[in-house]
mmCIF file with all atom_site columns, C-alpha atoms in Angstrom:
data_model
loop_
_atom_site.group_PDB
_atom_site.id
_atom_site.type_symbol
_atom_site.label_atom_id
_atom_site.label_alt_id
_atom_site.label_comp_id
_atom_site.label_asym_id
_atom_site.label_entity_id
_atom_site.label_seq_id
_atom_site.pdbx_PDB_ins_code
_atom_site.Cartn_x
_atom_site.Cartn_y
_atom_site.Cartn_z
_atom_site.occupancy
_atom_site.B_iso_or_equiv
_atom_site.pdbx_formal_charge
_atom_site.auth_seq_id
_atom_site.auth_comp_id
_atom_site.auth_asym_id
_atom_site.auth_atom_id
_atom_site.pdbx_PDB_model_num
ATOM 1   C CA . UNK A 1 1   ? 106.920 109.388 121.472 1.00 0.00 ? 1   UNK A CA 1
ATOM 2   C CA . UNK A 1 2   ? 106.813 113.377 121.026 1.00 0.00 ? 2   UNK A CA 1
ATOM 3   C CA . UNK A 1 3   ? 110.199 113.890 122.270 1.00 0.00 ? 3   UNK A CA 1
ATOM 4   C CA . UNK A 1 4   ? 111.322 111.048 119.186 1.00 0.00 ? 4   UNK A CA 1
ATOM 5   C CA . UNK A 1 5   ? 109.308 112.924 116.917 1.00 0.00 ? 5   UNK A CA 1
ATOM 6   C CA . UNK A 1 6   ? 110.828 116.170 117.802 1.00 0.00 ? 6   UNK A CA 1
ATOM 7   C CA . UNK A 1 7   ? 114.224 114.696 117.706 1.00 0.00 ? 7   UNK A CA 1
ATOM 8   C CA . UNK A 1 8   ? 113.844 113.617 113.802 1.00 0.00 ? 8   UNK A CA 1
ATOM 9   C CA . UNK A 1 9   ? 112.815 117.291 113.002 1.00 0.00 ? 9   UNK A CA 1
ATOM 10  C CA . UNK A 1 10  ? 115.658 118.578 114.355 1.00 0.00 ? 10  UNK A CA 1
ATOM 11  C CA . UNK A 1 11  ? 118.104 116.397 112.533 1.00 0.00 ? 11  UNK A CA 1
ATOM 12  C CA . UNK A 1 12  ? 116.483 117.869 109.410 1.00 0.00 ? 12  UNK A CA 1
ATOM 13  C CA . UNK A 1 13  ? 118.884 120.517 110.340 1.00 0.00 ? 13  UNK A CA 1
ATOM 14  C CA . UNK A 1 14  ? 121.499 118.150 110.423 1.00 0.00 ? 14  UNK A CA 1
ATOM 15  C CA . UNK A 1 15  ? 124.656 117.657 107.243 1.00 0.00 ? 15  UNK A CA 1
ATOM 16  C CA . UNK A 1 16  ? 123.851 114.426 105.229 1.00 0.00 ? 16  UNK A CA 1
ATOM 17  C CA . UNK A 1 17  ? 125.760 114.514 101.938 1.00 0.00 ? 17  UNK A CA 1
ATOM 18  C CA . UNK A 1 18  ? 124.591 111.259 99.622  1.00 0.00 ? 18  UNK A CA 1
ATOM 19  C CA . UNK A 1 19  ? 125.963 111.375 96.302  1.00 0.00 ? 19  UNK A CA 1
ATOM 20  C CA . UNK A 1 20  ? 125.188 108.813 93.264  1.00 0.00 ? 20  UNK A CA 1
ATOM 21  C CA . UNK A 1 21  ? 125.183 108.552 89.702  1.00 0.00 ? 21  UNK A CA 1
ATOM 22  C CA . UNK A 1 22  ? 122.495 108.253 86.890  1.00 0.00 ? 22  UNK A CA 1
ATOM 23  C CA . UNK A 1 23  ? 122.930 104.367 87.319  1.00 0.00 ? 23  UNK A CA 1
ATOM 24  C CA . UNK A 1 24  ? 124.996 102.627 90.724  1.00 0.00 ? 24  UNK A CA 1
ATOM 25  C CA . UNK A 1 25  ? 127.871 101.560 89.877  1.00 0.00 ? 25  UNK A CA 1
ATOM 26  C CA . UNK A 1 26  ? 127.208 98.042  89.362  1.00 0.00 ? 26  UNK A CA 1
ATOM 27  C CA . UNK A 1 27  ? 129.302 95.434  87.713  1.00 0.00 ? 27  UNK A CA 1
ATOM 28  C CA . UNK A 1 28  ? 126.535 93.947  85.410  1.00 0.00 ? 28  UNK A CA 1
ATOM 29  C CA . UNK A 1 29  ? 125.958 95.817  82.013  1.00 0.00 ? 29  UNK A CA 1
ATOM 30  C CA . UNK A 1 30  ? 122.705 96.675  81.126  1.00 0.00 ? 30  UNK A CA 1
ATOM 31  C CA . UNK A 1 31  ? 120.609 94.824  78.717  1.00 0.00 ? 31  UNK A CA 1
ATOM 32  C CA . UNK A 1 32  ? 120.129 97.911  75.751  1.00 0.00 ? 32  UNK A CA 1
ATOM 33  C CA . UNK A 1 33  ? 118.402 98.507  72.574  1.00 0.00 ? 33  UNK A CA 1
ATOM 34  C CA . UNK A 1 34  ? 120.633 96.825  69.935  1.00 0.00 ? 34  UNK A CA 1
ATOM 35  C CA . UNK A 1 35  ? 121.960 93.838  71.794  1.00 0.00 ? 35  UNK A CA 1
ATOM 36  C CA . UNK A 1 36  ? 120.640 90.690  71.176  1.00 0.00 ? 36  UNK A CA 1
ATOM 37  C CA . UNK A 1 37  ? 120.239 87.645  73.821  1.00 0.00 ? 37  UNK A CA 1
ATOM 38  C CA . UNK A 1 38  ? 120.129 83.798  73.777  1.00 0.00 ? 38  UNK A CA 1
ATOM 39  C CA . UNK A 1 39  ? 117.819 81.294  75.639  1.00 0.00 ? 39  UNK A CA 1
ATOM 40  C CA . UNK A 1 40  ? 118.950 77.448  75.545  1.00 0.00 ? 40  UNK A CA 1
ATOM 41  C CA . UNK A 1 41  ? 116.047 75.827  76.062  1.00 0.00 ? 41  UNK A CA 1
ATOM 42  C CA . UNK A 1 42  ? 117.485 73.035  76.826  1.00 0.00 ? 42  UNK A CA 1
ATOM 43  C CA . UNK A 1 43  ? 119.885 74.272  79.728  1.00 0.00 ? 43  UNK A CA 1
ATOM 44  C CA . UNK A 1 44  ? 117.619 76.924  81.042  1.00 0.00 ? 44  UNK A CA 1
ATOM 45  C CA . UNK A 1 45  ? 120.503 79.900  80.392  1.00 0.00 ? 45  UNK A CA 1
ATOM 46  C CA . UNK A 1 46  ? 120.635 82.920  79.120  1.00 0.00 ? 46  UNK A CA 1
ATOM 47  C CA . UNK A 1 47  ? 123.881 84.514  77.177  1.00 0.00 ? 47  UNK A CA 1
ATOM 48  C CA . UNK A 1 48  ? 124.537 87.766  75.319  1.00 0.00 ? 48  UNK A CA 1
ATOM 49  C CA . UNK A 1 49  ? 125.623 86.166  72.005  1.00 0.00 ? 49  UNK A CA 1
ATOM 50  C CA . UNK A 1 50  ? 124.147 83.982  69.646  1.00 0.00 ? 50  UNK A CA 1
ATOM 51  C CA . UNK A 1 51  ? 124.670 80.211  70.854  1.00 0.00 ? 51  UNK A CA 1
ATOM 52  C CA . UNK A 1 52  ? 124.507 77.421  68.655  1.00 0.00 ? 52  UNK A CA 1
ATOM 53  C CA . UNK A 1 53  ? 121.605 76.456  70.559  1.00 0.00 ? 53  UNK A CA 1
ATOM 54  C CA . UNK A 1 54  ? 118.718 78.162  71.681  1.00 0.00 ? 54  UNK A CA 1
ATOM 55  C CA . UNK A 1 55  ? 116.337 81.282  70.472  1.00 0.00 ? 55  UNK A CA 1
ATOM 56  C CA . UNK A 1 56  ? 117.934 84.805  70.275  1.00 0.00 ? 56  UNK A CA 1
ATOM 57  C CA . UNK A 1 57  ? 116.076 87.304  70.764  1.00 0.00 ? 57  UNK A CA 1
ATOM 58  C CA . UNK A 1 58  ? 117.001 91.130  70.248  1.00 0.00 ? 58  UNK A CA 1
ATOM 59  C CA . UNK A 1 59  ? 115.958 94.293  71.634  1.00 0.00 ? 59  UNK A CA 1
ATOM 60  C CA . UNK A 1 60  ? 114.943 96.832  69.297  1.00 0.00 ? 60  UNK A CA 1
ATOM 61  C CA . UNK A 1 61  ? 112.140 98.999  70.035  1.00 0.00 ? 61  UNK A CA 1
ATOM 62  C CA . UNK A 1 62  ? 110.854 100.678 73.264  1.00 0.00 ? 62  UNK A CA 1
ATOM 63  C CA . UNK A 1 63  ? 107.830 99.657  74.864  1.00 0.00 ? 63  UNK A CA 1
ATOM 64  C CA . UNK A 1 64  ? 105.200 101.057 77.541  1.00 0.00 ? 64  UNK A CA 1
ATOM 65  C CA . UNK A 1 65  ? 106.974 103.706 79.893  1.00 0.00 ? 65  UNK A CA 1
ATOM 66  C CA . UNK A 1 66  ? 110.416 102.795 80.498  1.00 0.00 ? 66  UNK A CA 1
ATOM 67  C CA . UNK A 1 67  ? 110.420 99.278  79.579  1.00 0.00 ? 67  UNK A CA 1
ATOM 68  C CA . UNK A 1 68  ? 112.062 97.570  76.193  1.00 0.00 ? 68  UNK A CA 1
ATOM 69  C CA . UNK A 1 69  ? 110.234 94.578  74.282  1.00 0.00 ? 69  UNK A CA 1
ATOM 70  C CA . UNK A 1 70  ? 112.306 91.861  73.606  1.00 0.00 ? 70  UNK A CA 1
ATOM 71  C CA . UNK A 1 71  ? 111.353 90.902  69.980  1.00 0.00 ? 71  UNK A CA 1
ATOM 72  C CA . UNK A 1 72  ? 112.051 87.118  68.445  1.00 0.00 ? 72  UNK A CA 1
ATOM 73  C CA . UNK A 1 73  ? 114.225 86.349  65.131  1.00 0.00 ? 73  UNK A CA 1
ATOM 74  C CA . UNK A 1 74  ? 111.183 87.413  62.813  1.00 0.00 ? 74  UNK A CA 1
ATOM 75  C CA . UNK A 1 75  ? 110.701 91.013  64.224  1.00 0.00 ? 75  UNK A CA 1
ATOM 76  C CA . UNK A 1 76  ? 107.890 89.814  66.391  1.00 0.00 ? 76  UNK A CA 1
ATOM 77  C CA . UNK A 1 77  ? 106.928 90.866  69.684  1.00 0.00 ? 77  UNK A CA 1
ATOM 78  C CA . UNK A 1 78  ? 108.235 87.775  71.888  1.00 0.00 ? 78  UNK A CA 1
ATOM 79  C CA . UNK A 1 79  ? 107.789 89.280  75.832  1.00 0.00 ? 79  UNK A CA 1
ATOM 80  C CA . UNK A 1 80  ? 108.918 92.579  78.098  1.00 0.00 ? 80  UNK A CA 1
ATOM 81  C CA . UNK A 1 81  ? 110.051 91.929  81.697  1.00 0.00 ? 81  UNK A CA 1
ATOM 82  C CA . UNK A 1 82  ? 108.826 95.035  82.684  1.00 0.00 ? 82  UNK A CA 1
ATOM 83  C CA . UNK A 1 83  ? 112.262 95.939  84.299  1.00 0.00 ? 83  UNK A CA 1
ATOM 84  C CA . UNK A 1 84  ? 113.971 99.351  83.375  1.00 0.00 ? 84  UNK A CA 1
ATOM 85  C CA . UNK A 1 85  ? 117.346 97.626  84.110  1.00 0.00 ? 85  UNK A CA 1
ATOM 86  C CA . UNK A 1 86  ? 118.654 94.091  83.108  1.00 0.00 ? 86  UNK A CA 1
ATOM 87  C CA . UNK A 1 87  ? 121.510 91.728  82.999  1.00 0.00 ? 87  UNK A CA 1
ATOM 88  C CA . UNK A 1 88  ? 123.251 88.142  82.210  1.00 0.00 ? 88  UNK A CA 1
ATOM 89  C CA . UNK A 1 89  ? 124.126 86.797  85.872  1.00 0.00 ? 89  UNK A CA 1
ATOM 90  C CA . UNK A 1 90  ? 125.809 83.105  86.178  1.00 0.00 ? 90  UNK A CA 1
ATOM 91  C CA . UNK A 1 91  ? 123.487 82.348  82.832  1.00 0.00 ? 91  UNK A CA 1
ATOM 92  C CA . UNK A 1 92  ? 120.117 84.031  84.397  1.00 0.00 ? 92  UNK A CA 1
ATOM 93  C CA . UNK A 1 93  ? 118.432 87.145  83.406  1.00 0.00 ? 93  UNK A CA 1
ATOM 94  C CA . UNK A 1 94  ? 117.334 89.469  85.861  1.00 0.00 ? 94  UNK A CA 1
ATOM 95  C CA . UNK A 1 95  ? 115.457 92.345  85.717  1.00 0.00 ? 95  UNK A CA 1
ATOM 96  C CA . UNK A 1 96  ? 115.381 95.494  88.238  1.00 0.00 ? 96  UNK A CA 1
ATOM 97  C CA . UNK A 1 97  ? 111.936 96.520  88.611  1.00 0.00 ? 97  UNK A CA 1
ATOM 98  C CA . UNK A 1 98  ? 112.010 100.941 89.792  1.00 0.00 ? 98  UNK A CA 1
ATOM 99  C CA . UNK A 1 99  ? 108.276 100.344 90.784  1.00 0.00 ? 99  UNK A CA 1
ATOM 100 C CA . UNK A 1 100 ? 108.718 97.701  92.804  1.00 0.00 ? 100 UNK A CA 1
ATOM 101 C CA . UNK A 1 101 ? 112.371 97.894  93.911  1.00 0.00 ? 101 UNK A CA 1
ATOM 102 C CA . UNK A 1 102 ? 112.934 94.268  93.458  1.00 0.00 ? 102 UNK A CA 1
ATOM 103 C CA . UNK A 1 103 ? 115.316 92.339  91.504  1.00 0.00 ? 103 UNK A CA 1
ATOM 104 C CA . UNK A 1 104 ? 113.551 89.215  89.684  1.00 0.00 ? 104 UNK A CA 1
ATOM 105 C CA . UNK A 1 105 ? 114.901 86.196  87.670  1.00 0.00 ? 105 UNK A CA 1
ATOM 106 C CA . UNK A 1 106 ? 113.090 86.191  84.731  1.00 0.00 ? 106 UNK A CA 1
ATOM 107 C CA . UNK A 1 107 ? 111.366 82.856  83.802  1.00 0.00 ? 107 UNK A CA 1
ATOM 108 C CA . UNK A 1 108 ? 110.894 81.899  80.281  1.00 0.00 ? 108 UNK A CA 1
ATOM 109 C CA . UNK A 1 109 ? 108.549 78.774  79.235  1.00 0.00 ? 109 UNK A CA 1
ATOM 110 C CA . UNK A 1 110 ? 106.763 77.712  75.962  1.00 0.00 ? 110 UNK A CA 1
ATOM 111 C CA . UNK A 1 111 ? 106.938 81.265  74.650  1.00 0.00 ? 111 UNK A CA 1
ATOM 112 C CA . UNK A 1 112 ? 106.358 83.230  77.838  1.00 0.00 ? 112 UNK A CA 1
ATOM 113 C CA . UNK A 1 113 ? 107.727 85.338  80.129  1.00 0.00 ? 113 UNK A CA 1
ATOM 114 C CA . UNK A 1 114 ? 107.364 85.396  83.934  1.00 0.00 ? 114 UNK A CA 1
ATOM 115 C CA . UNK A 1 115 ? 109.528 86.291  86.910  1.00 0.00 ? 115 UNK A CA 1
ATOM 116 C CA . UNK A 1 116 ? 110.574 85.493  90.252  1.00 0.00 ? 116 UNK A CA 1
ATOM 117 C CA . UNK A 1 117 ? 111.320 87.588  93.001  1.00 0.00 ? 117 UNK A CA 1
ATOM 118 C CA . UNK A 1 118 ? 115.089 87.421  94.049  1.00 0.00 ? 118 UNK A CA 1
ATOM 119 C CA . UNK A 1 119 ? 114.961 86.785  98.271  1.00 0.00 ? 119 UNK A CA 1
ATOM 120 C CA . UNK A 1 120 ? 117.606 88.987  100.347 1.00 0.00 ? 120 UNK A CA 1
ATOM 121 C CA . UNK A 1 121 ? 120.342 86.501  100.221 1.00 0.00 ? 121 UNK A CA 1
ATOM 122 C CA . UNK A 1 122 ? 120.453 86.640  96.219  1.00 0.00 ? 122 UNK A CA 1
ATOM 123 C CA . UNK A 1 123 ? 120.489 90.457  96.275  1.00 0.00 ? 123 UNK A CA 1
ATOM 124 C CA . UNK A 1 124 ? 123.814 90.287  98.474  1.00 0.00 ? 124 UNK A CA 1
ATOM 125 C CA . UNK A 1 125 ? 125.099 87.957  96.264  1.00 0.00 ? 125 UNK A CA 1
ATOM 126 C CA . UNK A 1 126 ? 124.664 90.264  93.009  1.00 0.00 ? 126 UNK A CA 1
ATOM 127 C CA . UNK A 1 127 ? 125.475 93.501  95.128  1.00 0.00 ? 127 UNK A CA 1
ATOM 128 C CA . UNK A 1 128 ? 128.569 92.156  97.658  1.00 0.00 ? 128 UNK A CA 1
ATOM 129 C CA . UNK A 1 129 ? 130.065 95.944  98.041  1.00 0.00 ? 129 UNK A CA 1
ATOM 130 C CA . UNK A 1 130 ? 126.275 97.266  99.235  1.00 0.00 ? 130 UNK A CA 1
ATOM 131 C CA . UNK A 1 131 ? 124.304 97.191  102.447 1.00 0.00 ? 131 UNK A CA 1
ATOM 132 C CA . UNK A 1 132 ? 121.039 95.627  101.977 1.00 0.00 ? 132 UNK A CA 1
ATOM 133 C CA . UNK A 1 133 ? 118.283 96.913  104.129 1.00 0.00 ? 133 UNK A CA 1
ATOM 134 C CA . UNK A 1 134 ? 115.134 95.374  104.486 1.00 0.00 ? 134 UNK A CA 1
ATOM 135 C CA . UNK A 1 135 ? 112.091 97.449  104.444 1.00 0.00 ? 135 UNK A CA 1
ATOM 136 C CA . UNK A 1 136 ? 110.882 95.784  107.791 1.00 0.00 ? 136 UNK A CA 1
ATOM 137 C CA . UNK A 1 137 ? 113.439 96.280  109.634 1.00 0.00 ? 137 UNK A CA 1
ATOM 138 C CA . UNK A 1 138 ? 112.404 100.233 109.733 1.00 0.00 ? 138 UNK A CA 1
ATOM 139 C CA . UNK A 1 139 ? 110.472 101.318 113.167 1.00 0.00 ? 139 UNK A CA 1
ATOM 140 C CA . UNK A 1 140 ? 106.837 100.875 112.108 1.00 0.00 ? 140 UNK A CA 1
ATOM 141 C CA . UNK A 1 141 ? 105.900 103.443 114.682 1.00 0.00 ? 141 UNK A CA 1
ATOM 142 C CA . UNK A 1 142 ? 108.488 105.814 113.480 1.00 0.00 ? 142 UNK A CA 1
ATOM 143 C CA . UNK A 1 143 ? 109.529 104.676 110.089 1.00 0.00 ? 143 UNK A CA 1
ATOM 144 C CA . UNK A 1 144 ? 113.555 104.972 111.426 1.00 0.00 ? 144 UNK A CA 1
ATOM 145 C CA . UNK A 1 145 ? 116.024 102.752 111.180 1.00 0.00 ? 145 UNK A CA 1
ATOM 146 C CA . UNK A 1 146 ? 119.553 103.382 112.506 1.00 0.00 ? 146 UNK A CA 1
ATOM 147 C CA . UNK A 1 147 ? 122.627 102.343 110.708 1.00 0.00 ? 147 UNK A CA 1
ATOM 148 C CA . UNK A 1 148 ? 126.123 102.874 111.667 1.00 0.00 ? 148 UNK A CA 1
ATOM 149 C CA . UNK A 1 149 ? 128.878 104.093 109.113 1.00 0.00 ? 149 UNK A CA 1
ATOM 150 C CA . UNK A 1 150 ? 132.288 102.621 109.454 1.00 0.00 ? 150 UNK A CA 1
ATOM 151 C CA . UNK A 1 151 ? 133.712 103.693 106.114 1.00 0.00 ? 151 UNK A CA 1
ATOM 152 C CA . UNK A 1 152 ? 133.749 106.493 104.008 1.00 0.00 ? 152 UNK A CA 1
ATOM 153 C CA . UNK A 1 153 ? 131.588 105.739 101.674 1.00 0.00 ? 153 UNK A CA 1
ATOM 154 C CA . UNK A 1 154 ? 128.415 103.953 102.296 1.00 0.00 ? 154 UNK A CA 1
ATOM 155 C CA . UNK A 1 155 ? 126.720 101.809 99.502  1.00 0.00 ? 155 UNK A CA 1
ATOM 156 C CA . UNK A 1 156 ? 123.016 101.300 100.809 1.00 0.00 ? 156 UNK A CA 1
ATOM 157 C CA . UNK A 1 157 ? 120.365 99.169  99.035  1.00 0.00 ? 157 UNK A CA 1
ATOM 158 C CA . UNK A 1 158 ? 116.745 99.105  100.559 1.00 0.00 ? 158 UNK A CA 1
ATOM 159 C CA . UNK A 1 159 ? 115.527 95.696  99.870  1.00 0.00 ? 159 UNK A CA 1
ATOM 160 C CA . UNK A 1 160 ? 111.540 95.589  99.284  1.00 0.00 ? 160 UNK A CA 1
ATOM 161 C CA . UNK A 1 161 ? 110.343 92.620  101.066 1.00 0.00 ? 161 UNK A CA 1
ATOM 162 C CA . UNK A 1 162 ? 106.932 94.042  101.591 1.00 0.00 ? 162 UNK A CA 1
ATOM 163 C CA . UNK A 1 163 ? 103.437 94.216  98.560  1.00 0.00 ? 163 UNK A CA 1
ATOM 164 C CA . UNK A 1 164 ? 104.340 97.921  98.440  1.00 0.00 ? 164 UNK A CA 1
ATOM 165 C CA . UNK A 1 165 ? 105.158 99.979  95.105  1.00 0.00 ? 165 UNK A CA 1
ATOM 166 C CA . UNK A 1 166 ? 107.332 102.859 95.084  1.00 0.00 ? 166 UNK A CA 1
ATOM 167 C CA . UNK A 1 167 ? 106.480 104.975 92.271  1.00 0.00 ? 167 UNK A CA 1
ATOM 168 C CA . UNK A 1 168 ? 107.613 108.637 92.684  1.00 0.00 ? 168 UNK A CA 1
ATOM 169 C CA . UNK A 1 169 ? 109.580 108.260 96.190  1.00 0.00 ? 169 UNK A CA 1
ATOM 170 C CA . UNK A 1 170 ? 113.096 109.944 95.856  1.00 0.00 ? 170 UNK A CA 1
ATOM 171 C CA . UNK A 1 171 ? 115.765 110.434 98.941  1.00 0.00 ? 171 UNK A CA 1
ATOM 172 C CA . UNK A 1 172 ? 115.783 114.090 100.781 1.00 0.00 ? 172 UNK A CA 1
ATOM 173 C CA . UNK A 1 173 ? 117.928 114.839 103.237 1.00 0.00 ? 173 UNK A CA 1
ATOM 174 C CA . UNK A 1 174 ? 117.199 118.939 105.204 1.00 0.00 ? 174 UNK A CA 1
ATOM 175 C CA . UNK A 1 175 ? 120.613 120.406 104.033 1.00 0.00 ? 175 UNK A CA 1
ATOM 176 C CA . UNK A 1 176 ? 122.761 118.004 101.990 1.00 0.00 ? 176 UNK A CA 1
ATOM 177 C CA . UNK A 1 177 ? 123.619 118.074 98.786  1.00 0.00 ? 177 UNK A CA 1
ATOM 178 C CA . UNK A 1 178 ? 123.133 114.593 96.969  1.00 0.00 ? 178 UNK A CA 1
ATOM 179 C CA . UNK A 1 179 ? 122.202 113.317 93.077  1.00 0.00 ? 179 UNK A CA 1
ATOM 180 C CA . UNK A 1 180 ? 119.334 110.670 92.658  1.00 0.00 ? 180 UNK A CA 1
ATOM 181 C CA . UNK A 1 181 ? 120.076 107.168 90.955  1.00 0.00 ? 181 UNK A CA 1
ATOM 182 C CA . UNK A 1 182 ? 117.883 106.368 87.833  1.00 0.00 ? 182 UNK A CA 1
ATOM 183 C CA . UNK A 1 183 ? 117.290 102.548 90.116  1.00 0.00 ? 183 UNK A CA 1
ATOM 184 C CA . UNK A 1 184 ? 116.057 103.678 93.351  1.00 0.00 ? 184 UNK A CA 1
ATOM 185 C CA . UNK A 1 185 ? 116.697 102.484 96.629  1.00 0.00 ? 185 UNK A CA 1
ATOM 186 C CA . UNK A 1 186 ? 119.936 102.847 95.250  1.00 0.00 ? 186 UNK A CA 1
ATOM 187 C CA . UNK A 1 187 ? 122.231 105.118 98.139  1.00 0.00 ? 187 UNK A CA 1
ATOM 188 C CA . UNK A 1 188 ? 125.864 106.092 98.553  1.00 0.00 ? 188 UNK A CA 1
ATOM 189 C CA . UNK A 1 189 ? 126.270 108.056 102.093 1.00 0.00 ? 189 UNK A CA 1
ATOM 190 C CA . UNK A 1 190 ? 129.624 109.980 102.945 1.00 0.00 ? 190 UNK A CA 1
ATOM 191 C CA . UNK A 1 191 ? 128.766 111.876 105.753 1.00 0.00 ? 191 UNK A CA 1
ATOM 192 C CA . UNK A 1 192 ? 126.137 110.637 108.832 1.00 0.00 ? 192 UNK A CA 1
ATOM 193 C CA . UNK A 1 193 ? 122.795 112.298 109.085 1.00 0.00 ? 193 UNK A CA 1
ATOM 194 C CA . UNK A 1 194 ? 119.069 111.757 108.462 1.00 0.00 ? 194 UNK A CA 1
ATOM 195 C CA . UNK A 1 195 ? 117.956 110.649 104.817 1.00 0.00 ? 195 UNK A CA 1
ATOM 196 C CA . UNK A 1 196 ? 114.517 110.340 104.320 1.00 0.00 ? 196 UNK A CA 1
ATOM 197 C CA . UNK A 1 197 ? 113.041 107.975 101.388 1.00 0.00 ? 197 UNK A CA 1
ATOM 198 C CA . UNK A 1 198 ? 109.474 109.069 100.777 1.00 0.00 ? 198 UNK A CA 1
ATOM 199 C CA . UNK A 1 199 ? 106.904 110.804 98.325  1.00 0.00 ? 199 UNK A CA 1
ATOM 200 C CA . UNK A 1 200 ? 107.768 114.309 97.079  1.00 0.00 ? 200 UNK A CA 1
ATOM 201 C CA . UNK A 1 201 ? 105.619 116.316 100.539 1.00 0.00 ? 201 UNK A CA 1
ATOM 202 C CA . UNK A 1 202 ? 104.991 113.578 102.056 1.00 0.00 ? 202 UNK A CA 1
ATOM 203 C CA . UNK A 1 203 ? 102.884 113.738 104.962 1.00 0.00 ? 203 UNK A CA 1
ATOM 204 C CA . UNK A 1 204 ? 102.104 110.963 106.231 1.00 0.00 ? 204 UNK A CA 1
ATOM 205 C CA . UNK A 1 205 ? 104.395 109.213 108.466 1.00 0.00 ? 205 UNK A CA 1
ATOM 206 C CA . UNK A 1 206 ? 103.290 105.571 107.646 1.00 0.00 ? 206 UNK A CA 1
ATOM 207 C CA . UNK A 1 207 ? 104.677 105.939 103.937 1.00 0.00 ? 207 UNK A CA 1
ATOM 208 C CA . UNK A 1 208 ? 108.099 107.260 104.734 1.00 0.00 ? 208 UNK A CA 1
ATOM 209 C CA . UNK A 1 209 ? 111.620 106.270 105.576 1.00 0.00 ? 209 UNK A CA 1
ATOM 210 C CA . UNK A 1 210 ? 114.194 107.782 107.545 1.00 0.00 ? 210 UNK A CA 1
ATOM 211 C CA . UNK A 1 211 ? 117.783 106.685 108.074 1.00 0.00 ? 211 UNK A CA 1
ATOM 212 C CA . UNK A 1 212 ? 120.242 107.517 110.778 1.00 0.00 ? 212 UNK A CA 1
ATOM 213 C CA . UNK A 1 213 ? 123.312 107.689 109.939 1.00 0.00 ? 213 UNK A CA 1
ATOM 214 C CA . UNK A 1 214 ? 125.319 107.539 113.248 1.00 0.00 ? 214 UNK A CA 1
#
């Protein structure tokens, strides 16, 4: 166990670059203040335009932290998913949730809003050019996880599929040189190394990630 221990400080030394944008770069355009959204009731889909059926709603006013209220055709207040990034996908809205690094299907019902988590499978689906890691699969003794890098660039994803939250945990990496994305877990490797996914000084070992990038 020491000589494991020992091992991950010293690839602290080791060349990691990770590079990403404010946002990844995915495909889906986020949901912003000015647009305005339809739900048909009777089909159970969402769309960005006005349909001829259905209630629109519009977004037009910021709400608690980084979250947008969705108001109704009469300026009301109608529901907030609580997400800081959303999106139209095959007729379903779903919501990115920074806290707890999930993506959810938002649920709508008799004038409320609820949401479901999306399972691993669905997250592949919406994110086909990204590697989705599972939480569990890191060493619970450890907290590593090695993953091998075939291409140049590697799009990395760390799927939640624990009760944790994640406020405040960013990527570090000993020497490289790498930008956060605004939706974390987000992660775009180009050279192999250690990348660590934790609290700003961390300490304790049970409440960090590392990746090995071989």
């Amino acid at each position: 166990m020491k000589k494991i221990f020992i091992s991950l400080f010293i690839m602290l030394g080791t060349i990691s670059f990770a590079f990403s944008a404010n946002t990844p770069d995915l495909k889906y355009k986020n949901i912003s203040v000015k647009n305005k959204i339809t739900y048909n009731i009777d089909s159970n889909t969402w769309q960005k335009a006005d349909g001829k059926k259905g209630e629109t709603f519009y977004i037009k006013t910021k709400g608690f932290g980084d979250f947008y209220d969705y108001l109704d055709s009469e300026n009301n207040f109608a529901f907030s998913t609580n997400c800081e990034y959303e999106f139209i996908h095959n007729n379903s809205l779903i919501g990115f949730s920074n806290r707890d690094m999930k993506f959810y299907e938002i649920l709508y019902d008799n004038n409320t809003a609820g949401k479901r988590a999306l399972s691993k499978e669905e997250v592949e689906a919406i994110l086909p050019d990204y590697k989705i890691i599972s939480l569990s699969e890191f060493s619970t003794k450890t907290g590593a996880l090695k993953v091998k890098k075939k291409m140049s660039a590697l799009k990395i994803f760390l799927y939640n599929d624990t009760n944790r939250s994640f406020d405040n945990y960013t990527f570090s990496s000993g020497n490289s040189k790498f930008e956060q994305y605004d939706l974390r877990g987000f992660l775009t490797v180009y050279k192999p190394g250690m990348i660590q996914f934790s609290k700003e000084n961390e300490q304790d070992r049970k409440n960090w990630y590392i990746l090995l990038v071989r």
